[in-house]
PDB file of C-alpha atoms in Angstrom:
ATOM      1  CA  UNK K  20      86.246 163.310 129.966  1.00 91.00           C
ATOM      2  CA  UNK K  21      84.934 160.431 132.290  1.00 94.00           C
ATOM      3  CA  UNK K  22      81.486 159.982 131.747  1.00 95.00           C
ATOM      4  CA  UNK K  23      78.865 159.364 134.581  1.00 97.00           C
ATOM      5  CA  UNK K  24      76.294 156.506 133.914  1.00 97.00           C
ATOM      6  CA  UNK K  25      73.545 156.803 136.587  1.00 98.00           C
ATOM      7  CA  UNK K  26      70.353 154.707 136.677  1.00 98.00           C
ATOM      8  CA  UNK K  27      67.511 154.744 137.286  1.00 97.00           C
ATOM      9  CA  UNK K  28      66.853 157.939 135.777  1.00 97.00           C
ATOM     10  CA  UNK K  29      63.501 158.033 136.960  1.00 97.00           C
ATOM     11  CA  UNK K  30      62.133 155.822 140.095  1.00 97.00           C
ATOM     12  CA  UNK K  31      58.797 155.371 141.892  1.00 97.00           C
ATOM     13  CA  UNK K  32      58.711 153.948 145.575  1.00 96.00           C
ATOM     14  CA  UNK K  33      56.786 154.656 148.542  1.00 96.00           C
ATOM     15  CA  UNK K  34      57.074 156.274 151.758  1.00 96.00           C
ATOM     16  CA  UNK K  35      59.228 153.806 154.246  1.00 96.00           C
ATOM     17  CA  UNK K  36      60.890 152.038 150.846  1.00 97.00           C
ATOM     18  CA  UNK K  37      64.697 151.423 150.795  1.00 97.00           C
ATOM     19  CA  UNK K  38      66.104 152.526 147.504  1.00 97.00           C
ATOM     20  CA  UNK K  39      69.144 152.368 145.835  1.00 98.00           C
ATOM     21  CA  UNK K  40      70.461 154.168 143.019  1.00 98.00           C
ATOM     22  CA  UNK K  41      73.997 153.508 140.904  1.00 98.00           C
ATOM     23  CA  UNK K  42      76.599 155.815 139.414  1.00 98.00           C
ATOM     24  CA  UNK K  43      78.770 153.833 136.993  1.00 98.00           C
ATOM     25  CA  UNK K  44      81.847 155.898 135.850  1.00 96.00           C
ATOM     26  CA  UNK K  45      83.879 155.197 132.260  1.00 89.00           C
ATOM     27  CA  UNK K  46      87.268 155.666 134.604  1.00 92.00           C
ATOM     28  CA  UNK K  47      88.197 154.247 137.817  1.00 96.00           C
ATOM     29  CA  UNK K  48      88.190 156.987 139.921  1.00 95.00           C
ATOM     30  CA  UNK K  49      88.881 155.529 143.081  1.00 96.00           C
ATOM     31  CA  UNK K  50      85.859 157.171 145.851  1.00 96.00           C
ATOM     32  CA  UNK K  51      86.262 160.968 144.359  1.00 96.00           C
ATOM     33  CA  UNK K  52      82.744 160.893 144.056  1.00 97.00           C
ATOM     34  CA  UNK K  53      79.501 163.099 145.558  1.00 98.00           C
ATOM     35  CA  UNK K  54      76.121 162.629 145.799  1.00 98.00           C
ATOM     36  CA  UNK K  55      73.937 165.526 145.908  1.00 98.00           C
ATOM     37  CA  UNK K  56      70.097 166.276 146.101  1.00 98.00           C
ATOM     38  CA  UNK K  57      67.897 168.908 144.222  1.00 98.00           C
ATOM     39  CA  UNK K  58      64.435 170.035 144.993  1.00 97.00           C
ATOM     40  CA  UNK K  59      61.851 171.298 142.594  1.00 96.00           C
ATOM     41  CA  UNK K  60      63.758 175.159 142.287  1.00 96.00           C
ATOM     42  CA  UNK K  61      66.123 174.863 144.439  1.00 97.00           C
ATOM     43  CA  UNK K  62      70.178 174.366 144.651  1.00 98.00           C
ATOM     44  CA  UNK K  63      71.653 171.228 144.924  1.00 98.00           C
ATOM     45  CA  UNK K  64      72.851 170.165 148.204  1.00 98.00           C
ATOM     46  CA  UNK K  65      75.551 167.628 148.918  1.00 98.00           C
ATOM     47  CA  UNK K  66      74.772 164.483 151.082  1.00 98.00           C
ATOM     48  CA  UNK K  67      77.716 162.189 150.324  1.00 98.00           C
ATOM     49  CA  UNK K  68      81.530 162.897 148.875  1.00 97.00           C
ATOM     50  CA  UNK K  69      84.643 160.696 149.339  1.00 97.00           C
ATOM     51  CA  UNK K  70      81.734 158.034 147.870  1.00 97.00           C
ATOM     52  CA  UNK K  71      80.857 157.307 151.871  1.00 98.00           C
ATOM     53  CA  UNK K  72      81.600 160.182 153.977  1.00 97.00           C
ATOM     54  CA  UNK K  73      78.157 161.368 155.256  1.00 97.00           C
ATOM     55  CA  UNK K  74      77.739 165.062 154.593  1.00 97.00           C
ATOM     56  CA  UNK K  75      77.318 167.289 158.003  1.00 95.00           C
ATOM     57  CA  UNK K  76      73.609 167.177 159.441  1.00 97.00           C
ATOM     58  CA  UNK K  77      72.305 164.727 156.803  1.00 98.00           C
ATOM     59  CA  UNK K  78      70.251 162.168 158.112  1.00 98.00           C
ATOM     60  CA  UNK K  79      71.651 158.641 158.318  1.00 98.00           C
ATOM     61  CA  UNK K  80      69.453 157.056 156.329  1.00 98.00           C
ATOM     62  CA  UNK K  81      71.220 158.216 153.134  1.00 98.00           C
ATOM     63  CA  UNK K  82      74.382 156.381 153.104  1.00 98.00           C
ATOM     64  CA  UNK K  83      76.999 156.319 150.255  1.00 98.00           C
ATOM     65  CA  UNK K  84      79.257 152.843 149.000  1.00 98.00           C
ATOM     66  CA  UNK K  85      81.631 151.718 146.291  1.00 98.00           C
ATOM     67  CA  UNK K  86      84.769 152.770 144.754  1.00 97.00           C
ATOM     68  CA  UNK K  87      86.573 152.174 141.093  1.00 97.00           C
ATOM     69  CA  UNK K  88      83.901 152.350 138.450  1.00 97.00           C
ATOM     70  CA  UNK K  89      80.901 151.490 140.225  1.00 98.00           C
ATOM     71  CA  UNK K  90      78.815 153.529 143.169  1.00 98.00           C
ATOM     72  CA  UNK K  91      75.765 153.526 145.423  1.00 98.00           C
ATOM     73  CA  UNK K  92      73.502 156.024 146.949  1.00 98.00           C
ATOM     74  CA  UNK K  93      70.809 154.418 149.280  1.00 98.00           C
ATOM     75  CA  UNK K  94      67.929 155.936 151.212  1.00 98.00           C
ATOM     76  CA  UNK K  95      67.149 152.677 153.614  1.00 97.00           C
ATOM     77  CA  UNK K  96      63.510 154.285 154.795  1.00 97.00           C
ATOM     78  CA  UNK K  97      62.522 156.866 152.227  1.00 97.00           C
ATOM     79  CA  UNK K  98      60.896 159.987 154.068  1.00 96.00           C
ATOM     80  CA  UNK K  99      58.499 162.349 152.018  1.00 94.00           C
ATOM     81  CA  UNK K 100      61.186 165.218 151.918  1.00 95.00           C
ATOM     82  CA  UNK K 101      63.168 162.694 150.113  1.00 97.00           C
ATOM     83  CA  UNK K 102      61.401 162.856 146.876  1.00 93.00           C
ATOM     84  CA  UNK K 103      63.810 164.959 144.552  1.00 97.00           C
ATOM     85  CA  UNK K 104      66.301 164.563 141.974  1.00 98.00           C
ATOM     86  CA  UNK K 105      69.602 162.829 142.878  1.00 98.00           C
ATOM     87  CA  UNK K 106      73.155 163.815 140.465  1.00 98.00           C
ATOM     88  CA  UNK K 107      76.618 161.702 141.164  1.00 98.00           C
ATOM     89  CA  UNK K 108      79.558 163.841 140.235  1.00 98.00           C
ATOM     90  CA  UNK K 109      82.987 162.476 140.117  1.00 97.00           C
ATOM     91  CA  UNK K 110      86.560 164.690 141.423  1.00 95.00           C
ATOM     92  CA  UNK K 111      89.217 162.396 139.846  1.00 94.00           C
ATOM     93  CA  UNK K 112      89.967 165.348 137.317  1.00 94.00           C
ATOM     94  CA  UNK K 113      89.059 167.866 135.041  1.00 95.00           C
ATOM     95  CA  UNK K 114      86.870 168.652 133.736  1.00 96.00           C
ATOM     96  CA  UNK K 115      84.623 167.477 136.603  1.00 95.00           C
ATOM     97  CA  UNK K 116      81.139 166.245 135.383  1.00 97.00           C
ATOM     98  CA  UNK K 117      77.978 164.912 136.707  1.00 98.00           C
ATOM     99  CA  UNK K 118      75.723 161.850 136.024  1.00 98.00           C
ATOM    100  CA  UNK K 119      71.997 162.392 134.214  1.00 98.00           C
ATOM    101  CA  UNK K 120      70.177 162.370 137.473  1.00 98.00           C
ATOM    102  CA  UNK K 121      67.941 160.121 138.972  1.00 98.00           C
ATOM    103  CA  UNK K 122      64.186 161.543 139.899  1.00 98.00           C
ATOM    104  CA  UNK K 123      62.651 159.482 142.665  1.00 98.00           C
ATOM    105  CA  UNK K 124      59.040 159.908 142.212  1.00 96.00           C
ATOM    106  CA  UNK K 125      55.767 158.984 144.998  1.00 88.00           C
ATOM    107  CA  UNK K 126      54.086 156.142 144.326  1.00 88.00           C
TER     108      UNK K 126
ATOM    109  CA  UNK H   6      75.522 183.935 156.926  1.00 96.00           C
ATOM    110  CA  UNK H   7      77.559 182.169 154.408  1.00 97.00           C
ATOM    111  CA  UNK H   8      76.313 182.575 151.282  1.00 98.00           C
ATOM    112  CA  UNK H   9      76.638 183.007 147.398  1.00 98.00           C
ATOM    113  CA  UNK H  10      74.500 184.932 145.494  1.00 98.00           C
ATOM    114  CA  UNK H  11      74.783 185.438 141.306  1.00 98.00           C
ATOM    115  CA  UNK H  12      73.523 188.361 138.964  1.00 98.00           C
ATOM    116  CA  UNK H  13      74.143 189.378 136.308  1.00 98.00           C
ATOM    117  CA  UNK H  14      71.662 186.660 134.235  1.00 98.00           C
ATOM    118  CA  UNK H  15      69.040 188.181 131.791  1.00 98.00           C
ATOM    119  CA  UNK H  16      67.515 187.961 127.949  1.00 98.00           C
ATOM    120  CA  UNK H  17      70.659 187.901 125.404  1.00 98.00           C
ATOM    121  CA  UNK H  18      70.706 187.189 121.637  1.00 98.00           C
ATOM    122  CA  UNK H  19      72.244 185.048 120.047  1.00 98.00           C
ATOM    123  CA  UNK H  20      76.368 185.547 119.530  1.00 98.00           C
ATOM    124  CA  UNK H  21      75.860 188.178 122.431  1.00 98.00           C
ATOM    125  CA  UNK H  22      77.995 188.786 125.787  1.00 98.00           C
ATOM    126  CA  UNK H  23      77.102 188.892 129.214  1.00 98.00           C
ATOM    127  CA  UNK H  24      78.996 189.022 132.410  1.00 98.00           C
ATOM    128  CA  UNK H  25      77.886 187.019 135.628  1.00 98.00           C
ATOM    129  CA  UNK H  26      78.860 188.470 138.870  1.00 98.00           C
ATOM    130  CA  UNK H  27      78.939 186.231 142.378  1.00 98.00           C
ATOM    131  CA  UNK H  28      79.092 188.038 145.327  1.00 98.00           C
ATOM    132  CA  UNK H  29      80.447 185.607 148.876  1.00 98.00           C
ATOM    133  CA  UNK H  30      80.124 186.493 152.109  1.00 98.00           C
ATOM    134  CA  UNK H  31      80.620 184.893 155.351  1.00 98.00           C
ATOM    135  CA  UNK H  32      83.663 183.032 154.974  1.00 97.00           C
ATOM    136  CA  UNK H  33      86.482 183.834 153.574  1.00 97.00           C
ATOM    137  CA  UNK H  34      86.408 183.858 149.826  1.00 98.00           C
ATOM    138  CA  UNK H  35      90.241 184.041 149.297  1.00 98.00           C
ATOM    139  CA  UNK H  36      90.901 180.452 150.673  1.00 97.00           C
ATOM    140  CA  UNK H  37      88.604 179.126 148.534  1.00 97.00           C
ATOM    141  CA  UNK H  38      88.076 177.337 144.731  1.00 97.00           C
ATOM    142  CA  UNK H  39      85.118 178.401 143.192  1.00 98.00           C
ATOM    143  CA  UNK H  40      83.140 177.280 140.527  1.00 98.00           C
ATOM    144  CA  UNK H  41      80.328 177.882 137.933  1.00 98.00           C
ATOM    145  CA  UNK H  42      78.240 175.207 136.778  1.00 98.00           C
ATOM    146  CA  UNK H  43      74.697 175.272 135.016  1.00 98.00           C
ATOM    147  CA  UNK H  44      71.424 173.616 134.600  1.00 98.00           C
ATOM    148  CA  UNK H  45      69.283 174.343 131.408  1.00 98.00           C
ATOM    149  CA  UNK H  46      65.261 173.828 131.661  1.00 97.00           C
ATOM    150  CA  UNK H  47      64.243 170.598 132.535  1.00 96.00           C
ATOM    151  CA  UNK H  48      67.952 169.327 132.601  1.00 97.00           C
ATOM    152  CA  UNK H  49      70.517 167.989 134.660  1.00 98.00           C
ATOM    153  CA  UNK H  50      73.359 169.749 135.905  1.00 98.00           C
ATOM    154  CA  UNK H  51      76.769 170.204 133.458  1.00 98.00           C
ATOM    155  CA  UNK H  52      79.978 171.660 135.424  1.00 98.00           C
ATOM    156  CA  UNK H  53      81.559 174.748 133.859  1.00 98.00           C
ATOM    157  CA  UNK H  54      84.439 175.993 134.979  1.00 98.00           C
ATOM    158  CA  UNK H  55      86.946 175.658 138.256  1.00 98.00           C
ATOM    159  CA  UNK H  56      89.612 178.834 139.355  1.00 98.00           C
ATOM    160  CA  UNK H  57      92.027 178.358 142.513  1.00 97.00           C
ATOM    161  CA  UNK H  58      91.799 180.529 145.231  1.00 96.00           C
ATOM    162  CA  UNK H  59      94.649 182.721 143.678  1.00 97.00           C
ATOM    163  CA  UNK H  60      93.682 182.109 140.409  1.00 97.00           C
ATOM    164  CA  UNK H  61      96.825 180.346 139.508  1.00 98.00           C
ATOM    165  CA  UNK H  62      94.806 177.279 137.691  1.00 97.00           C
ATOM    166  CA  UNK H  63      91.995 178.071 135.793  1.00 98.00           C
ATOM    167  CA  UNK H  64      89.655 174.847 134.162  1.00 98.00           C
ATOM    168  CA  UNK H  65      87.036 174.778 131.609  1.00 98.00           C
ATOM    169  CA  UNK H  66      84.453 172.327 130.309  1.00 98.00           C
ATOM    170  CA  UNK H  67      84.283 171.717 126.317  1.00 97.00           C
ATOM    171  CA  UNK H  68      81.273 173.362 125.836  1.00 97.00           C
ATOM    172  CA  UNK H  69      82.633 176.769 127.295  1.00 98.00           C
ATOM    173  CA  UNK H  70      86.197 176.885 126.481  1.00 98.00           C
ATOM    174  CA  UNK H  71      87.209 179.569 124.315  1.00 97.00           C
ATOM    175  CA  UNK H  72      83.629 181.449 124.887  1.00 98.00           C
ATOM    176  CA  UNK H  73      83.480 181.622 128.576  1.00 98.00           C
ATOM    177  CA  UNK H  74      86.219 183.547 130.852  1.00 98.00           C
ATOM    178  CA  UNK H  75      86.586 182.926 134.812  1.00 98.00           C
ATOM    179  CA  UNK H  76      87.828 185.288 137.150  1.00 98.00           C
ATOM    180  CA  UNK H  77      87.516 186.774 140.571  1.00 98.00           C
ATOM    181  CA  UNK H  78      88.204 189.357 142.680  1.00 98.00           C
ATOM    182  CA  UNK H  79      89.753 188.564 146.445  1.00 98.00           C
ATOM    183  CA  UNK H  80      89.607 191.966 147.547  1.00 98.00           C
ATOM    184  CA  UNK H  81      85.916 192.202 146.617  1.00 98.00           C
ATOM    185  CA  UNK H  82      85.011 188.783 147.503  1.00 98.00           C
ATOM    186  CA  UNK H  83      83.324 188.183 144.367  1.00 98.00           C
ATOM    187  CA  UNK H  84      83.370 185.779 141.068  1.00 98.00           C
ATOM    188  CA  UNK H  85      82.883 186.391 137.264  1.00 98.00           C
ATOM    189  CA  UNK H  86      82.149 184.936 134.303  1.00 98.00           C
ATOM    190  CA  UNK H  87      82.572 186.146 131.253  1.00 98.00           C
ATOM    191  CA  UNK H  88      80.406 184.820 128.350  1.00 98.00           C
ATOM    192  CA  UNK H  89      80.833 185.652 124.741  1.00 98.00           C
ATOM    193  CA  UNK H  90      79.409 184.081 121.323  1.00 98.00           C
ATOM    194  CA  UNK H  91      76.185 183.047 123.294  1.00 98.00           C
ATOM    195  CA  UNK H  92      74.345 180.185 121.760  1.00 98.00           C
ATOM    196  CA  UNK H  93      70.555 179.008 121.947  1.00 98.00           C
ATOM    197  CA  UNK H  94      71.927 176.043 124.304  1.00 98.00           C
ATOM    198  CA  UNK H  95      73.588 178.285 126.796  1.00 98.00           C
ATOM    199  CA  UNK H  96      70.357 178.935 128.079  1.00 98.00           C
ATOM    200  CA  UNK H  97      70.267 177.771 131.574  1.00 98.00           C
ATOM    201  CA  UNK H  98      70.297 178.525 135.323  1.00 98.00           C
ATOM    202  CA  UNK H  99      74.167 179.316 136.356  1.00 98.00           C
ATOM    203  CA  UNK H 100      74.913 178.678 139.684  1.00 98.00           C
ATOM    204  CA  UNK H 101      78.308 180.216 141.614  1.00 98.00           C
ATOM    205  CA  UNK H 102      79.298 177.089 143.729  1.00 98.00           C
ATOM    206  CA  UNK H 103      82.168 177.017 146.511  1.00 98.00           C
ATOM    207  CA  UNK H 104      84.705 173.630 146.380  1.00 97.00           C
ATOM    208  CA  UNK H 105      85.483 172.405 150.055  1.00 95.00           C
ATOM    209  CA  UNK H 106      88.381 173.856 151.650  1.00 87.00           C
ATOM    210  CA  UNK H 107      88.947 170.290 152.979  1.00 85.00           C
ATOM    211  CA  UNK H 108      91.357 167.159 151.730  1.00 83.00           C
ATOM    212  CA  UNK H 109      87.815 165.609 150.383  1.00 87.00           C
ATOM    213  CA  UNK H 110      87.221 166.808 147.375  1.00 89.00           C
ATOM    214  CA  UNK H 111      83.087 168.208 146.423  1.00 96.00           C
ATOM    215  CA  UNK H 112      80.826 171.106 146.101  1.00 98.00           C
ATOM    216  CA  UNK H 113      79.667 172.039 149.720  1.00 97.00           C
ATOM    217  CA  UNK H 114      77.836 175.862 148.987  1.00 98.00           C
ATOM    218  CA  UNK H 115      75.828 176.992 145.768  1.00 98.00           C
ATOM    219  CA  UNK H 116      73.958 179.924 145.275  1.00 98.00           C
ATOM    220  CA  UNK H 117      70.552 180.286 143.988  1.00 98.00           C
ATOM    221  CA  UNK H 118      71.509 180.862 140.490  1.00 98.00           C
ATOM    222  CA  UNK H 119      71.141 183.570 137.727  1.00 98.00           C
ATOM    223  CA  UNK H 120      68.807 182.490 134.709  1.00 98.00           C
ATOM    224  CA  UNK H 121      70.435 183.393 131.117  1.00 98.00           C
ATOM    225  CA  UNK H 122      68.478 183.145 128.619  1.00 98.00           C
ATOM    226  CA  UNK H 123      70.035 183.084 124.809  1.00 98.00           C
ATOM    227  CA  UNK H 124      67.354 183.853 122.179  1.00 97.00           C
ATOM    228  CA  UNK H 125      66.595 186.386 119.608  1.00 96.00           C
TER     229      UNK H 125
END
């Protein structure tokens, strides 16, 4: 199985901050790779897949980069409805699994 | 409205069954590849299991193979899961979760989830 490395796992940063957070796979997987946000009891919901390709009607300031091993999910202006948990999860093949999570936290 | 929406979850003991039921509606649930994945308390999320829209390729996670069966029913727009030898760490928040229909590959509908909870 290809393992998911992300990190943080846990950030702090303020309203207006740009912040970046990294999903290293074990497995070059080319971009098969989503980003996806969860609230506090709530569903995740996808922002980013094909590593780049900006979900419909999520704002622009999430944008997704990278491809092989090594990926990027940035927030450039962090908004308060962007603090939440943030999971990578690769589609190269089964099974299909996700990274640890990354909780971005107000300072 | 396109939704997904799980039952089925409740209190099981340990090396118990239960069955999970998903119920679609709004698009149409034949076209698509669905999926079950879970989150325990406090965790992070762990895929389960994948079954094509005519249920000609069915996938399952390590942790589930063997125990757990995946199914669904076109004509009744609806998903399964069938889950047998229940353990202590099975005990999580299973969400029913829709694979895009698109050449891009990713999760683009969950449900709200059904809590199962393994303990004696």
């Amino acid at each position: 199985a290809i393992q998911l490395t992300q990190s943080p796992s846990s950030l702090s940063a303020s309203v207006g901050d740009r912040v970046s957070i990294t999903c290293r796979t074990g497995h070059a997987i080319s971009t098969a790779l989503a980003w996806y946000q969860q609230k506090p009891g709530k569903a995740p919901k996808p922002l980013i897949y094909d590593a780049s390709r900006l979900e419909s009607g999520v704002p622009s300031r999430f944008s997704g980069s990278g491809s092989g091993t090594d990926f990027t999910l940035t927030i450039s202006s962090l908004q308060p409805e962007d603090f939440a948990t943030y999971y990578c999860q690769h589609f190269n093949s089964y099974p299909l699994t996700f990274g640890g999570g990354t909780k971005v936290e107000i300072k | 409205e396109v939704q997904l929406v799980e039952s089925g979850g409740g209190l099981v003991k340990p090396g118990g069954s239960l069955r999970l039921s998903c119920a679609a509606s709004g698009f149409s649930f034949r076209n698509y590849t669905m999926n079950w994945v879970r989150q325990a308390p406090g965790k992070g999320l762990e895929w389960l299991s994948s079954i094509t829209s005519s249920s000609t390729y069915i996938y399952y996670a390590d942790a589930v193979r063997g125990r757990f069966t995946i199914s669904r029913d076109n004509a009744k727009n609806s998903l399964f899961l069938q889950m047998s030898s229940l353990r202590a760490e099975d005990t999580a928040l299973y969400y029913c979760v829709r694979e895009t229909l698109t050449t891009s590959w990713y999760f683009d509908l969950w449900g709200r989830g059904t809590l199962v909870t393994v303990s004696s």
